[in-house]
Short mmCIF file of C-alpha atoms in Angstrom, two decimals:
data_model
loop_
_atom_site.label_atom_id
_atom_site.label_comp_id
_atom_site.label_asym_id
_atom_site.label_seq_id
_atom_site.Cartn_x
_atom_site.Cartn_y
_atom_site.Cartn_z
CA MET A 48 147.77 108.58 172.07
CA THR A 49 144.44 108.73 172.47
CA ASN A 50 141.63 108.60 170.71
CA ARG A 51 139.86 112.31 170.92
CA ASN A 52 144.09 113.02 169.81
CA LYS A 53 144.09 110.92 166.95
CA ASN A 54 140.45 112.23 165.58
CA LEU A 55 141.87 115.27 165.80
CA GLN A 56 145.51 115.20 164.01
CA PHE A 57 143.09 113.53 161.15
CA ILE A 58 140.92 116.46 161.10
CA TYR A 59 143.72 119.24 160.77
CA ILE A 60 145.32 117.35 157.79
CA MET A 61 141.78 117.12 156.58
CA ALA A 62 141.67 120.52 156.89
CA ILE A 63 144.68 121.52 155.40
CA GLY A 64 144.35 119.09 152.43
CA VAL A 65 140.65 121.11 151.83
CA VAL A 66 142.36 124.20 152.51
CA LEU A 67 145.19 123.61 149.56
CA MET A 68 143.05 121.93 146.76
CA LEU A 69 141.10 124.65 146.94
CA SER A 70 143.89 127.33 146.77
CA SER A 71 145.47 125.72 143.77
CA SER A 72 146.42 128.29 141.22
CA ARG A 73 146.02 127.83 137.14
CA ALA A 74 148.91 127.16 135.11
CA PHE A 75 148.72 129.25 131.81
CA ALA A 76 150.79 127.68 128.59
CA THR A 77 151.37 129.41 125.38
CA ASN A 78 153.03 126.85 122.91
CA ASP A 79 150.06 127.18 120.93
CA GLU A 80 151.15 130.89 119.89
CA ASN A 81 154.66 128.84 118.35
CA HIS A 82 154.77 127.60 115.30
CA ILE A 83 156.88 125.47 113.49
CA GLN A 84 157.57 127.54 110.06
CA GLU A 85 160.31 125.45 108.23
CA ILE A 86 162.64 122.57 108.92
CA MET A 87 165.20 120.83 106.77
CA ALA A 88 167.04 117.53 107.34
CA GLY A 89 169.90 117.21 105.67
CA VAL A 90 170.68 119.02 102.43
CA ASN A 91 173.59 116.94 99.17
CA GLY A 92 173.47 113.44 101.58
CA ASN A 93 175.08 115.55 104.56
CA SER A 94 172.48 114.60 107.41
CA LYS A 95 174.66 116.88 109.70
CA ILE A 96 173.04 119.88 107.90
CA GLN A 97 169.60 120.63 110.02
CA PHE A 98 167.42 123.50 110.96
CA ILE A 99 164.39 124.41 112.47
CA VAL A 100 161.97 128.09 111.76
CA ILE A 101 160.17 128.64 114.87
CA LYS A 102 157.28 131.68 114.49
CA GLN A 103 155.66 132.63 118.06
CA GLU A 104 152.57 133.92 117.27
CA GLY A 105 152.00 135.91 120.47
CA GLY A 106 153.81 136.37 123.68
CA GLY A 107 155.34 132.65 124.21
CA ASN A 108 158.50 134.10 124.67
CA PHE A 109 159.55 132.68 127.99
CA TRP A 110 162.02 130.05 126.49
CA GLY A 111 164.98 129.78 128.76
CA PRO A 112 164.55 130.21 132.66
CA GLN A 113 162.92 132.68 134.44
CA PRO A 114 163.92 134.52 137.64
CA GLY A 115 164.12 131.67 140.36
CA GLU A 116 164.41 129.00 137.80
CA THR A 117 167.30 126.31 136.94
CA GLN A 118 165.26 124.74 133.87
CA SER A 119 164.41 126.18 130.67
CA ARG A 120 160.93 126.26 130.29
CA VAL A 121 160.98 124.88 125.82
CA MET A 122 163.97 122.29 125.06
CA LEU A 123 163.86 120.46 121.81
CA VAL A 124 164.67 116.71 121.74
CA PHE A 125 166.32 114.82 119.17
CA PHE A 126 165.30 110.75 118.05
CA ASP A 127 166.68 108.81 115.82
CA ALA A 128 165.04 106.79 113.77
CA THR A 129 164.10 103.90 115.74
CA GLY A 130 162.35 106.30 118.50
CA ARG A 131 165.67 106.36 120.85
CA GLU A 132 166.07 109.77 122.23
CA THR A 133 169.40 111.31 121.13
CA GLY A 134 169.59 114.41 122.27
CA LYS A 135 168.15 117.65 123.72
CA PHE A 136 168.72 121.30 123.45
CA LYS A 137 167.61 123.44 126.28
CA PHE A 138 167.58 127.07 125.41
CA PRO A 139 169.29 129.41 127.76
CA HIS A 140 167.62 132.90 127.26
CA ASN A 141 164.26 133.59 126.70
CA VAL A 142 163.87 134.57 122.76
CA PRO A 143 163.21 138.28 121.69
CA PHE A 144 159.10 139.84 121.76
CA ASP A 145 159.52 140.36 118.03
CA ALA A 146 157.88 139.20 114.96
CA ASN A 147 161.02 137.66 113.54
CA ALA A 148 160.83 133.96 113.31
CA GLN A 149 163.30 131.93 115.14
CA LEU A 150 166.41 130.11 113.73
CA ILE A 151 167.66 126.82 115.14
CA ALA A 152 170.53 125.42 113.18
CA THR A 153 172.89 122.64 113.59
CA HIS A 154 176.97 123.49 113.91
CA CYS A 155 176.93 122.36 110.38
CA THR A 156 174.32 124.08 108.95
CA SER A 157 175.81 127.76 110.12
CA ALA A 158 179.63 126.96 108.55
CA ARG A 159 177.95 126.02 104.80
CA THR A 160 175.72 128.81 105.08
CA ARG A 161 178.66 130.69 105.66
CA SER A 162 181.21 129.44 102.62
#
């Protein structure tokens, strides 16, 4: 490869890089519209009874994967007292776009409230 070809290749690569940098689009996030309304971590000594209530105050209801995506956009990550991650919950679909708060609870919470 001659010096002239190397210089042309460098110029083309730089031009493509500049075009890509200038054509980037903005990413928008609406997590500031989701607020924790209530948390419970255990009742009567049973730490497996847990729930969280999240109130959405805007258009931040796209929690699950969107068309063409394979991963959910929102997930809850759980940690123990030492800071070690113990679990994740990825939302499989969007939550309804309404004024109702979203209750996310463990199976033990559900069983306790039915009895």
